Short mmCIF file of C-alpha atoms and ligand atoms in Angstrom, two decimals:
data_model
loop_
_atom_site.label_atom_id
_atom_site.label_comp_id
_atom_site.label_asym_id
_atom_site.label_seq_id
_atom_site.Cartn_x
_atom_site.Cartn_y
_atom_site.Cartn_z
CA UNK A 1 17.05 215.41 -54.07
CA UNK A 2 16.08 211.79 -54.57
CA UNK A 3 14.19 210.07 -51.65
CA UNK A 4 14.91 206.89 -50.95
CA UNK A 5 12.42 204.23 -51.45
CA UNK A 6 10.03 204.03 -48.51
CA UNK A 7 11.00 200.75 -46.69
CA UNK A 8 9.25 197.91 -46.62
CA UNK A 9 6.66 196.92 -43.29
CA UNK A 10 8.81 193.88 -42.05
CA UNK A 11 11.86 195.98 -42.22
CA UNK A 12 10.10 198.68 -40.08
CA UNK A 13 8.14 196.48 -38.35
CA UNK A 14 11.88 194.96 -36.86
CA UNK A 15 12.52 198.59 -35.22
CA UNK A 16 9.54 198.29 -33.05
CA UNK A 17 9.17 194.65 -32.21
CA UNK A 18 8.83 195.11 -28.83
CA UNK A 19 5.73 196.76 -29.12
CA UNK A 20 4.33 193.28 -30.75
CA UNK A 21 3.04 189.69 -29.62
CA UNK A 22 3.47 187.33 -31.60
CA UNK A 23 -0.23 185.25 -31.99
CA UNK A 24 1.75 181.45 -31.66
CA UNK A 25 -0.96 178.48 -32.79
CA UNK A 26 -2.19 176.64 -30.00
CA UNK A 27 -0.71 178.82 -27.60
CA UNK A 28 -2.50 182.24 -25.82
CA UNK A 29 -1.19 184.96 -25.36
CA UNK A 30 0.24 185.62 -22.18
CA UNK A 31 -1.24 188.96 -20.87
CA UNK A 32 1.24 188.40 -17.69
CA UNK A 33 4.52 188.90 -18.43
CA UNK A 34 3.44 191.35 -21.51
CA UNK A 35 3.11 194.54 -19.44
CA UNK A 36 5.05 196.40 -16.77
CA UNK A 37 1.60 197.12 -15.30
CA UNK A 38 -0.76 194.10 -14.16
CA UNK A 39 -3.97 195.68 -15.27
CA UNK A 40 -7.45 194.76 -17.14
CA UNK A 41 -6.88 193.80 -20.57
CA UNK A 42 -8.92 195.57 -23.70
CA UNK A 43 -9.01 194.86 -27.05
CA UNK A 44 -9.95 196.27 -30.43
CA UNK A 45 -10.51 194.42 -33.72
CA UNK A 46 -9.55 196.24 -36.91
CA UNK A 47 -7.69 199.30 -35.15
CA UNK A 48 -6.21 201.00 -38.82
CA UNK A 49 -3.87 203.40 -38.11
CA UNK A 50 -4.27 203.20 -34.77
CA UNK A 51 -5.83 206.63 -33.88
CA UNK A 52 -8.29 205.57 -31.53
CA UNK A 53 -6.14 203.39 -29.29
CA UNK A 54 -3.26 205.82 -29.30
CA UNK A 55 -5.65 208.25 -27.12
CA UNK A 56 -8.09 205.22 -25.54
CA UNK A 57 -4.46 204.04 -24.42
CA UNK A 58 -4.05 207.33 -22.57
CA UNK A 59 -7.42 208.82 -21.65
CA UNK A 60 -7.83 205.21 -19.98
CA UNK A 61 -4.81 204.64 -18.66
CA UNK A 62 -5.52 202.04 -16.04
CA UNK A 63 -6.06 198.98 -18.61
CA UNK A 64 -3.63 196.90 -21.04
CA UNK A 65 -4.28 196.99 -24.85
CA UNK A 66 -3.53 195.03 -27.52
CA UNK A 67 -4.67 196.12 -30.95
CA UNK A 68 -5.03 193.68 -33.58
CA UNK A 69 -4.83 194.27 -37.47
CA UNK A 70 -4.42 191.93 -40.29
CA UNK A 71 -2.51 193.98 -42.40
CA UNK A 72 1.05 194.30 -41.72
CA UNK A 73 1.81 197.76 -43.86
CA UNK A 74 -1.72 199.39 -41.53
CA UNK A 75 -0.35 198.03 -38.34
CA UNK A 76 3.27 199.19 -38.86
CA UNK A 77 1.87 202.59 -39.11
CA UNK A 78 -0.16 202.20 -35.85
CA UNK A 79 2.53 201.00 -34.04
CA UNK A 80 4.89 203.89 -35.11
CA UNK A 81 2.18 206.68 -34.42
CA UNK A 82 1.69 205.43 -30.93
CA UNK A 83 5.52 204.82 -29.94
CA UNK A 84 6.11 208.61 -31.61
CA UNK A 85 3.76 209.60 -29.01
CA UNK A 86 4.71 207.72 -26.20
CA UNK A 87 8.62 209.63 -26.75
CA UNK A 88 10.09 206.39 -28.21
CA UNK A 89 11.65 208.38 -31.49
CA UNK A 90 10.08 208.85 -35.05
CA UNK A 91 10.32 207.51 -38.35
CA UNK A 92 12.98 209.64 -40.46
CA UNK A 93 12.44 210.61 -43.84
CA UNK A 94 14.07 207.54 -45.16
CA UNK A 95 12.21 205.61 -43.58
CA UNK A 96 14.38 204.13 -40.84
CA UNK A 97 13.38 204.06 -37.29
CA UNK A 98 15.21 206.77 -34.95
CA UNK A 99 15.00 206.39 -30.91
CA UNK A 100 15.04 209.00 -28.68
CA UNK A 101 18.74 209.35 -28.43
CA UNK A 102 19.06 209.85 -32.17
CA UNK A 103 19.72 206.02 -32.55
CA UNK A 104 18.91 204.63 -36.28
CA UNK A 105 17.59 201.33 -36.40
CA UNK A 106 18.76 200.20 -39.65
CA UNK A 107 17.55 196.31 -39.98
CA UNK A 108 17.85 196.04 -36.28
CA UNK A 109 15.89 195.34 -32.66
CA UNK A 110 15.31 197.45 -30.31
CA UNK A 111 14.63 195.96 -27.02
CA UNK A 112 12.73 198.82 -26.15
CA UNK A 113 13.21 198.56 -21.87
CA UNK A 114 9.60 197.42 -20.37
CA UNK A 115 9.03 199.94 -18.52
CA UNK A 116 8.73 202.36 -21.43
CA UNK A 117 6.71 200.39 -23.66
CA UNK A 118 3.38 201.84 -22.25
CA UNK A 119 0.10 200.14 -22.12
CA UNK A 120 -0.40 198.75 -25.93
CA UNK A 121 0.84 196.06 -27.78
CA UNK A 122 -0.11 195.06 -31.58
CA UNK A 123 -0.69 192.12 -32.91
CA UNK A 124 -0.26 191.14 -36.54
CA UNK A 125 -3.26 188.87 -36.90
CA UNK A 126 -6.72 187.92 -38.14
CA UNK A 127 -9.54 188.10 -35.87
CA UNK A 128 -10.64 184.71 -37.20
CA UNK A 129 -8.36 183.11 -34.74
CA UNK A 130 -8.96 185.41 -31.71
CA UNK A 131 -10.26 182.33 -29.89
CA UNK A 132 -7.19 180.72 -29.98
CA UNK A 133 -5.26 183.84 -28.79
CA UNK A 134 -6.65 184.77 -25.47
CA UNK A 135 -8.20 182.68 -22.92
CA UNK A 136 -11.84 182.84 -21.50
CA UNK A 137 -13.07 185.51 -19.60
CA UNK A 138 -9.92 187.34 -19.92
CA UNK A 139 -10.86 190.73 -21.49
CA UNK A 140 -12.68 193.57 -20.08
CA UNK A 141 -14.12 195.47 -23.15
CA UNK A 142 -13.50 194.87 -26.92
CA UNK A 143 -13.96 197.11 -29.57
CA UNK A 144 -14.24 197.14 -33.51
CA UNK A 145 -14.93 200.31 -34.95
CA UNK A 146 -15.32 201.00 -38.79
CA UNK A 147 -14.86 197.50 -39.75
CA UNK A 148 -15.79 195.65 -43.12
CA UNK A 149 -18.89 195.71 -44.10
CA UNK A 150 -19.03 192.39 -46.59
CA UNK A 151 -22.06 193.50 -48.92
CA UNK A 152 -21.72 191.08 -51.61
CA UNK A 153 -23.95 187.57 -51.20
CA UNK A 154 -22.20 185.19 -49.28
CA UNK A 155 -19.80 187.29 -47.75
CA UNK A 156 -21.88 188.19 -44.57
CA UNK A 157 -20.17 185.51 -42.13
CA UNK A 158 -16.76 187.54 -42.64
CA UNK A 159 -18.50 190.57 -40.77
CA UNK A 160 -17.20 191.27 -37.06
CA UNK A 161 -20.39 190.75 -35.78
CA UNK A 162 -21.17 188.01 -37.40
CA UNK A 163 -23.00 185.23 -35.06
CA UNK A 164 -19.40 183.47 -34.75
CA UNK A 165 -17.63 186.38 -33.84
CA UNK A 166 -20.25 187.59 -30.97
CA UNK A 167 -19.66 184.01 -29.60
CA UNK A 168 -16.18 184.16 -29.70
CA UNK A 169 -16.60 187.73 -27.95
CA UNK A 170 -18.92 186.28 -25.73
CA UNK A 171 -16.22 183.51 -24.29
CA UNK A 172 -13.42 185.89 -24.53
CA UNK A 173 -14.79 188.63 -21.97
CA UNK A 174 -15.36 188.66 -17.99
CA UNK A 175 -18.86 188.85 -16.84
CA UNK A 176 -19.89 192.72 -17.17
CA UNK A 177 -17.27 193.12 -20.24
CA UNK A 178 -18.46 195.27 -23.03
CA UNK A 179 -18.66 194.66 -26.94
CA UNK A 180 -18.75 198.24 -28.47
CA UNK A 181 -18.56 199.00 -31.88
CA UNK A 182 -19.07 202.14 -34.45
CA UNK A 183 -19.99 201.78 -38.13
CA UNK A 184 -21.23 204.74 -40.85
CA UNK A 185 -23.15 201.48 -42.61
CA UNK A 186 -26.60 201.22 -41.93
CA UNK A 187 -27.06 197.98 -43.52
CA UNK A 188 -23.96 196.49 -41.16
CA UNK A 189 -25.53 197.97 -38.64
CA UNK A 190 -29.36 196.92 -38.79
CA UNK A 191 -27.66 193.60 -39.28
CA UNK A 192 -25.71 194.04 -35.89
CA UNK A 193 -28.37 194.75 -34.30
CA UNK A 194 -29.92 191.34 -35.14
CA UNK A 195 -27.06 189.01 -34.76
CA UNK A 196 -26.41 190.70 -30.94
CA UNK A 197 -30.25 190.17 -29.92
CA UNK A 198 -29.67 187.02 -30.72
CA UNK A 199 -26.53 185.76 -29.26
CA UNK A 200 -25.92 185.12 -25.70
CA UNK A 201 -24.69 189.10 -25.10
CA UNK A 202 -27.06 191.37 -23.95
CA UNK A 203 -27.60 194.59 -26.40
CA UNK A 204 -27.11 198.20 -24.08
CA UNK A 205 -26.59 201.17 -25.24
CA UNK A 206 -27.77 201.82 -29.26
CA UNK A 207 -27.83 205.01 -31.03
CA UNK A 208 -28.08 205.37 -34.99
CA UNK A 209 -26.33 209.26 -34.29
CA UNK A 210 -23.54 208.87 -32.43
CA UNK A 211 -21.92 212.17 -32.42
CA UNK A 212 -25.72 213.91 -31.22
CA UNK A 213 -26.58 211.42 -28.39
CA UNK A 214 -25.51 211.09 -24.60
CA UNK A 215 -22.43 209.10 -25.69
CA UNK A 216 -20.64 211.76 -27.61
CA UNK A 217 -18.94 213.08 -24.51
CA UNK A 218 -15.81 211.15 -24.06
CA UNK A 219 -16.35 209.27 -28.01
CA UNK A 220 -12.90 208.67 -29.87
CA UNK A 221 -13.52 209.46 -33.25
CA UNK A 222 -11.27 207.00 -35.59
CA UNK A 223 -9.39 207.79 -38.90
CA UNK A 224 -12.16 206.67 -40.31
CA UNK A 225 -14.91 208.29 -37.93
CA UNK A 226 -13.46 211.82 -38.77
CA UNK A 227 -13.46 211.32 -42.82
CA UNK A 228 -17.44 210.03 -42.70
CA UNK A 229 -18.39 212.55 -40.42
CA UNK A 230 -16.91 215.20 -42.23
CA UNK A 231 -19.07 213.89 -45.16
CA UNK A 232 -22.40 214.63 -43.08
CA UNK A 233 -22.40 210.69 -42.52
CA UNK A 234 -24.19 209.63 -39.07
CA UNK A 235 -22.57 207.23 -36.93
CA UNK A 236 -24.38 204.25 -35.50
CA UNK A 237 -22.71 202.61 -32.00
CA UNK A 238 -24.18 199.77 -30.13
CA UNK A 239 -22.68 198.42 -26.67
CA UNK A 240 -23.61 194.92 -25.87
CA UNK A 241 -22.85 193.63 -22.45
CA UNK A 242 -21.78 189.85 -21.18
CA UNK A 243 -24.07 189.39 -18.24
CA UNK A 244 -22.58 187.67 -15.30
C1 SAM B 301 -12.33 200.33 -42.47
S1 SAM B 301 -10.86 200.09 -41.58
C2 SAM B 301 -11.15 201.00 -40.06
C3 SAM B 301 -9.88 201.30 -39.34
C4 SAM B 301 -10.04 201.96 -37.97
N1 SAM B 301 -10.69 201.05 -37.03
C5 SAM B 301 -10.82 203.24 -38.05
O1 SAM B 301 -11.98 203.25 -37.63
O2 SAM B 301 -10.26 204.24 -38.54
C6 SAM B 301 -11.04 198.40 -41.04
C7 SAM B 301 -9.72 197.81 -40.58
O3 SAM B 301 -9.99 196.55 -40.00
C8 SAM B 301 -9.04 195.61 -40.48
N2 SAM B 301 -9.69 194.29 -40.42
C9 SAM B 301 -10.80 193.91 -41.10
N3 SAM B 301 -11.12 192.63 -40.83
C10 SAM B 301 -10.19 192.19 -39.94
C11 SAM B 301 -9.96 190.94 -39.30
N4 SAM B 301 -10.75 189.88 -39.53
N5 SAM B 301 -8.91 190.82 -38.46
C12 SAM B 301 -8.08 191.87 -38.24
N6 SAM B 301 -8.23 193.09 -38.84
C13 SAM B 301 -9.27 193.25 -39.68
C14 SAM B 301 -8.74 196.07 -41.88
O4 SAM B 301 -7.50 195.57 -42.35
C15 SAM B 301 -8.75 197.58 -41.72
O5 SAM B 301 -7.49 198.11 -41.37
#
């Protein structure tokens, strides 16, 4: 039997556009009238496949998410894992959307009712213009785990904790919000550890073993998590605090 050709993101991203925000220049995002629920808003940088914020999203369910990724064919398949486990339908062989009534969404919207969209929304962006996309001391914890490491020359001012970023981080959260973040690269991390001693967080919590320390109990292990650890790879974390 021939398969059809698995569809393109857009067209699958169209299904489930009500899980999205769209990041508008010069305009933030407006947490308010995003979620059923009026709860504390978290954020993670970079979230893949979405693993991690699919059971974050669950196992802490009295905040708001929004999940950012720049790329759209990664996102779509976040998006789709989480609203398969939220009871919202599952992507058919042929890659068409199908609700929970057996509905296919061929090319079309679903206004999926508010009150089932649950407590995540994605957003289809680049981190470099988080600043513009939420307003000061707005979040309650962000979180990047796995991302980039940028090893070439030049390239270390792309990294998500990258002076620039941590100030941007730094504005975004309330006082007492958390910056936590998980990488298998020593070399990203020594340098994390640098650039958050000296910005204007204050470094908590570090641990170059993740998985062996006090914080293992309750961790989230990420797509990517899983596949170092399996390798024997140790996993550094560092939380980094916005005093009030
Ligand atoms: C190595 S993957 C890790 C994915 C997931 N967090 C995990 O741990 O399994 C890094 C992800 O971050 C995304 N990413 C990297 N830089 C980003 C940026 N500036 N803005 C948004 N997403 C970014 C990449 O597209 C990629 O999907």
């Amino acid at each position: 039997m021939r398969m059809r050709k698995k569809r393109r993101s857009a067209e699958r991203l169209s299904a489930l556009s009500s899980l999205f925000c769209q990041y508008i220049t010069d305009s933030y995002i407006k947490c308010d009238n995003v979620f059923d629920k009026n709860q504390p808003i978290r954020l993670e940088i970079g979230c893949g496949k979405g693993d991690f914020i699919k059971e974050l999203s669950v196992n802490d369910a009295g905040y708001n998410y929004f999940a950012l990724e720049k790329v759209a064919d990664v996102i779509v398949v976040a998006a789709e894992k989480y609203a398969s486990s939220r009871g919202l339908g599952k992507l058919s062989p042929h890659g068409l959307w199908t609700g929970p009534d057996g509905h296919i969404y061929e090319d079309e919207i679903w206004d999926i009712p508010l009150g089932m969209r649950g407590n995540v929304r994605f957003i289809n962006a680049d981190a470099e213009n988080l600043d513009k996309m939420f307003e000061e001391s707005s979040v309650s914890d962000i979180f990047a785990n796995f991302s980039d490491p940028w090893t070439k020359n030049g390239q270390a001012d792309r990294r998500l904790t990258a002076p620039r970023f941590l100030e941007t981080y730094y504005k975004l959260l309330k006082p007492c919000g958390t910056f936590r973040f998980k990488t298998d690269n020593v070399q990203l991390f020594d340098y994390s550890l640098e650039t958050v001693k000296a910005s204007k967080l204050e470094l908590g919590f570090y641990t170059r073993d993740l998985h062996a320390s006090e914080k293992n109990e309750g961790n989230i292990q990420t797509e990517y998590e899983r596949n170092f650890s399996a390798k024997g790879i140790k996993i550094n974390y560092l939380e980094a605090v916005k005093k009030g």
